[in-house]
């Protein structure tokens, strides 16, 4: 679904979300490197079906652990999934089908926000009060009407300009006003999360802080997905997307960054082909839980 004004904050809320989403169906019909090389340790990859989870890390033992556990979490799950992860603290990166395209659903709203913030930077102006309201509702509540307004205000050229600056080369804006059918990859979504959490040429510090603040204030009933299993010491900044379509069932995605207590990592987990929204959420959360667990355990061991 491209977003919702939900009211319940427990798993029971998924039923309401699913019902709202259904209404949109018509619209959307290895060994550690030697000390002399300085190269990160890596894995040859643990298989999930015909694909592999491949991880690298500067921290001994972490790459094979993550590769094995992510594969175990995703093996046997219905549909198609993809994942991308980085952890700056341990120099860790993981990918699984990270170049596979998916319909974006509402995770594209972070891209819309980035494009608007880039436009304001280039125009040397602050957000208007109306833009503050629209962006707040778009990110914290996943409001569709606000996204419609901003998508048309920014324009396709404005969205593409931001994508070019961000280096999100595999992201293709949806046709016309169909922002939820933007084609995204886990790799590009992780690139966006990196931009929000480090100095770069696409977004200045004030813009990055604004985006992360909104992602931290996502309403409780939509705080599922990549925060699942996160240590209490971390702060999650996230955006989810969910959309049912006649082909390949539910698209359920979650992207986010995590900081606090020395943490600095982000992940993007995308899925399609689930029979229900709840099943897609469970797939995303299965991967997120083992990632949080393994990164926390590696940190405790240092």
Short mmCIF file of N, CA and C in Angstrom, two decimals, residues 142-215:
data_model
loop_
_atom_site.label_atom_id
_atom_site.label_comp_id
_atom_site.label_asym_id
_atom_site.label_seq_id
_atom_site.Cartn_x
_atom_site.Cartn_y
_atom_site.Cartn_z
N UNK A 142 2.58 8.32 6.46
CA UNK A 142 2.54 7.73 5.12
C UNK A 142 1.31 8.19 4.36
N UNK A 143 0.99 9.47 4.49
CA UNK A 143 -0.21 10.02 3.87
C UNK A 143 -0.05 10.12 2.35
N UNK A 144 -1.00 9.59 1.63
CA UNK A 144 -0.93 9.54 0.17
C UNK A 144 -1.24 10.87 -0.49
N UNK A 145 -2.24 11.58 0.02
CA UNK A 145 -2.61 12.86 -0.58
C UNK A 145 -1.45 13.84 -0.51
N UNK A 146 -0.72 13.83 0.60
CA UNK A 146 0.43 14.71 0.73
C UNK A 146 1.51 14.34 -0.28
N UNK A 147 1.69 13.04 -0.50
CA UNK A 147 2.68 12.58 -1.47
C UNK A 147 2.27 12.97 -2.88
N UNK A 148 0.99 12.83 -3.20
CA UNK A 148 0.49 13.26 -4.51
C UNK A 148 0.86 14.72 -4.77
N UNK A 149 0.59 15.57 -3.77
CA UNK A 149 0.83 17.00 -3.92
C UNK A 149 2.32 17.29 -4.14
N UNK A 150 3.16 16.66 -3.37
CA UNK A 150 4.59 16.91 -3.48
C UNK A 150 5.17 16.32 -4.76
N UNK A 151 4.70 15.14 -5.16
CA UNK A 151 5.16 14.51 -6.40
C UNK A 151 4.92 15.43 -7.59
N UNK A 152 3.73 16.04 -7.64
CA UNK A 152 3.41 16.94 -8.75
C UNK A 152 4.15 18.27 -8.62
N UNK A 153 4.33 18.74 -7.40
CA UNK A 153 5.06 20.00 -7.20
C UNK A 153 6.52 19.87 -7.65
N UNK A 154 7.16 18.79 -7.24
CA UNK A 154 8.58 18.58 -7.57
C UNK A 154 8.76 18.30 -9.04
N UNK A 155 7.87 17.49 -9.59
CA UNK A 155 7.93 17.13 -11.00
C UNK A 155 8.90 15.98 -11.25
N UNK A 156 8.67 15.29 -12.34
CA UNK A 156 9.52 14.15 -12.66
C UNK A 156 10.98 14.56 -12.83
N UNK A 157 11.21 15.73 -13.43
CA UNK A 157 12.58 16.18 -13.64
C UNK A 157 13.27 16.45 -12.31
N UNK A 158 12.52 16.96 -11.34
CA UNK A 158 13.09 17.21 -10.02
C UNK A 158 13.43 15.93 -9.29
N UNK A 159 12.56 14.94 -9.43
CA UNK A 159 12.84 13.62 -8.83
C UNK A 159 14.08 13.02 -9.47
N UNK A 160 14.15 13.07 -10.80
CA UNK A 160 15.29 12.48 -11.50
C UNK A 160 16.59 13.22 -11.18
N UNK A 161 16.52 14.52 -11.02
CA UNK A 161 17.70 15.31 -10.67
C UNK A 161 18.27 14.83 -9.34
N UNK A 162 17.39 14.61 -8.37
CA UNK A 162 17.87 14.12 -7.08
C UNK A 162 18.45 12.73 -7.20
N UNK A 163 17.79 11.86 -7.95
CA UNK A 163 18.31 10.50 -8.13
C UNK A 163 19.70 10.52 -8.75
N UNK A 164 19.91 11.40 -9.72
CA UNK A 164 21.22 11.50 -10.37
C UNK A 164 22.28 11.96 -9.37
N UNK A 165 21.96 12.97 -8.58
CA UNK A 165 22.91 13.46 -7.59
C UNK A 165 23.20 12.42 -6.52
N UNK A 166 22.18 11.66 -6.16
CA UNK A 166 22.30 10.65 -5.11
C UNK A 166 23.03 9.40 -5.59
N UNK A 167 23.17 9.24 -6.89
CA UNK A 167 23.79 8.03 -7.41
C UNK A 167 22.85 6.83 -7.37
N UNK A 168 21.54 7.08 -7.35
CA UNK A 168 20.54 6.00 -7.32
C UNK A 168 20.18 5.65 -8.76
N UNK A 169 21.11 5.00 -9.45
CA UNK A 169 21.03 4.82 -10.89
C UNK A 169 20.00 3.79 -11.34
N UNK A 170 19.59 2.91 -10.46
CA UNK A 170 18.64 1.86 -10.84
C UNK A 170 17.22 2.18 -10.42
N UNK A 171 16.98 3.38 -9.89
CA UNK A 171 15.64 3.79 -9.49
C UNK A 171 14.97 4.53 -10.64
N UNK A 172 13.76 4.09 -11.00
CA UNK A 172 13.03 4.67 -12.13
C UNK A 172 11.69 5.21 -11.62
N UNK A 173 11.48 6.53 -11.67
CA UNK A 173 10.22 7.09 -11.18
C UNK A 173 9.01 6.46 -11.87
N UNK A 174 7.94 6.28 -11.09
CA UNK A 174 6.72 5.69 -11.63
C UNK A 174 6.10 6.57 -12.71
N UNK A 175 5.28 5.98 -13.58
CA UNK A 175 4.66 6.73 -14.68
C UNK A 175 3.60 7.71 -14.18
N UNK A 176 3.58 8.89 -14.76
CA UNK A 176 2.56 9.87 -14.39
C UNK A 176 2.57 10.16 -12.90
N UNK A 177 1.40 10.03 -12.30
CA UNK A 177 1.31 10.27 -10.86
C UNK A 177 1.47 9.01 -10.03
N UNK A 178 1.82 7.91 -10.66
CA UNK A 178 1.90 6.62 -9.94
C UNK A 178 3.25 6.48 -9.24
N UNK A 179 3.46 7.31 -8.23
CA UNK A 179 4.73 7.28 -7.51
C UNK A 179 4.99 5.94 -6.84
N UNK A 180 3.93 5.23 -6.45
CA UNK A 180 4.08 3.95 -5.78
C UNK A 180 4.56 2.83 -6.69
N UNK A 181 4.57 3.09 -8.01
CA UNK A 181 5.09 2.11 -8.96
C UNK A 181 6.50 2.47 -9.42
N UNK A 182 7.14 3.41 -8.73
CA UNK A 182 8.56 3.67 -8.95
C UNK A 182 9.32 2.36 -8.77
N UNK A 183 10.27 2.10 -9.66
CA UNK A 183 11.07 0.88 -9.55
C UNK A 183 12.31 1.17 -8.69
N UNK A 184 12.47 0.37 -7.64
CA UNK A 184 13.57 0.57 -6.70
C UNK A 184 14.34 -0.73 -6.54
N UNK A 185 15.55 -0.62 -5.99
CA UNK A 185 16.34 -1.79 -5.61
C UNK A 185 16.80 -1.61 -4.17
N UNK A 186 17.14 -2.72 -3.53
CA UNK A 186 17.65 -2.64 -2.16
C UNK A 186 18.97 -1.86 -2.14
N UNK A 187 19.79 -2.02 -3.17
CA UNK A 187 21.07 -1.31 -3.22
C UNK A 187 20.86 0.20 -3.26
N UNK A 188 19.92 0.66 -4.10
CA UNK A 188 19.66 2.10 -4.18
C UNK A 188 19.04 2.63 -2.89
N UNK A 189 18.18 1.85 -2.27
CA UNK A 189 17.59 2.30 -1.01
C UNK A 189 18.66 2.42 0.07
N UNK A 190 19.64 1.53 0.06
CA UNK A 190 20.73 1.64 1.02
C UNK A 190 21.60 2.86 0.71
N UNK A 191 21.79 3.15 -0.56
CA UNK A 191 22.51 4.36 -0.95
C UNK A 191 21.83 5.59 -0.37
N UNK A 192 20.50 5.63 -0.42
CA UNK A 192 19.75 6.74 0.15
C UNK A 192 19.94 6.82 1.66
N UNK A 193 19.92 5.69 2.34
CA UNK A 193 20.14 5.70 3.79
C UNK A 193 21.55 6.21 4.12
N UNK A 194 22.53 5.85 3.31
CA UNK A 194 23.90 6.36 3.51
C UNK A 194 23.94 7.88 3.37
N UNK A 195 23.22 8.41 2.39
CA UNK A 195 23.19 9.84 2.17
C UNK A 195 22.62 10.59 3.37
N UNK A 196 21.64 9.98 4.01
CA UNK A 196 21.00 10.63 5.15
C UNK A 196 21.87 10.64 6.40
N UNK A 197 22.91 9.82 6.41
CA UNK A 197 23.69 9.64 7.64
C UNK A 197 25.16 10.02 7.51
N UNK A 198 25.53 10.70 6.43
CA UNK A 198 26.92 11.13 6.26
C UNK A 198 26.97 12.33 5.33
N UNK A 199 28.02 13.11 5.44
CA UNK A 199 28.19 14.28 4.58
C UNK A 199 28.27 13.84 3.12
N UNK A 200 27.59 14.57 2.25
CA UNK A 200 27.57 14.22 0.83
C UNK A 200 27.20 15.45 0.00
N UNK A 201 27.28 15.32 -1.31
CA UNK A 201 27.01 16.44 -2.19
C UNK A 201 25.57 16.60 -2.59
N UNK A 202 24.69 15.69 -2.16
CA UNK A 202 23.29 15.76 -2.57
C UNK A 202 22.41 16.47 -1.54
N UNK A 203 22.68 16.27 -0.26
CA UNK A 203 21.87 16.87 0.80
C UNK A 203 22.78 17.43 1.89
N UNK A 204 22.50 18.66 2.30
CA UNK A 204 23.26 19.28 3.38
C UNK A 204 22.84 18.77 4.75
N UNK A 205 23.57 19.18 5.76
CA UNK A 205 23.33 18.71 7.12
C UNK A 205 21.92 19.02 7.61
N UNK A 206 21.45 20.24 7.36
CA UNK A 206 20.11 20.62 7.83
C UNK A 206 19.04 19.75 7.19
N UNK A 207 19.18 19.47 5.90
CA UNK A 207 18.21 18.62 5.20
C UNK A 207 18.25 17.20 5.74
N UNK A 208 19.46 16.69 5.96
CA UNK A 208 19.58 15.32 6.48
C UNK A 208 18.97 15.21 7.87
N UNK A 209 19.23 16.19 8.70
CA UNK A 209 18.66 16.18 10.06
C UNK A 209 17.13 16.21 10.01
N UNK A 210 16.59 17.01 9.10
CA UNK A 210 15.14 17.12 8.98
C UNK A 210 14.53 15.79 8.57
N UNK A 211 15.13 15.14 7.57
CA UNK A 211 14.61 13.85 7.10
C UNK A 211 14.69 12.80 8.20
N UNK A 212 15.80 12.72 8.88
CA UNK A 212 15.95 11.70 9.93
C UNK A 212 15.00 11.95 11.09
N UNK A 213 14.75 13.22 11.40
CA UNK A 213 13.79 13.54 12.47
C UNK A 213 12.40 13.03 12.12
N UNK A 214 11.97 13.26 10.87
CA UNK A 214 10.66 12.76 10.46
C UNK A 214 10.61 11.24 10.51
N UNK A 215 11.66 10.58 10.04
CA UNK A 215 11.70 9.11 10.04
C UNK A 215 11.74 8.55 11.46
#
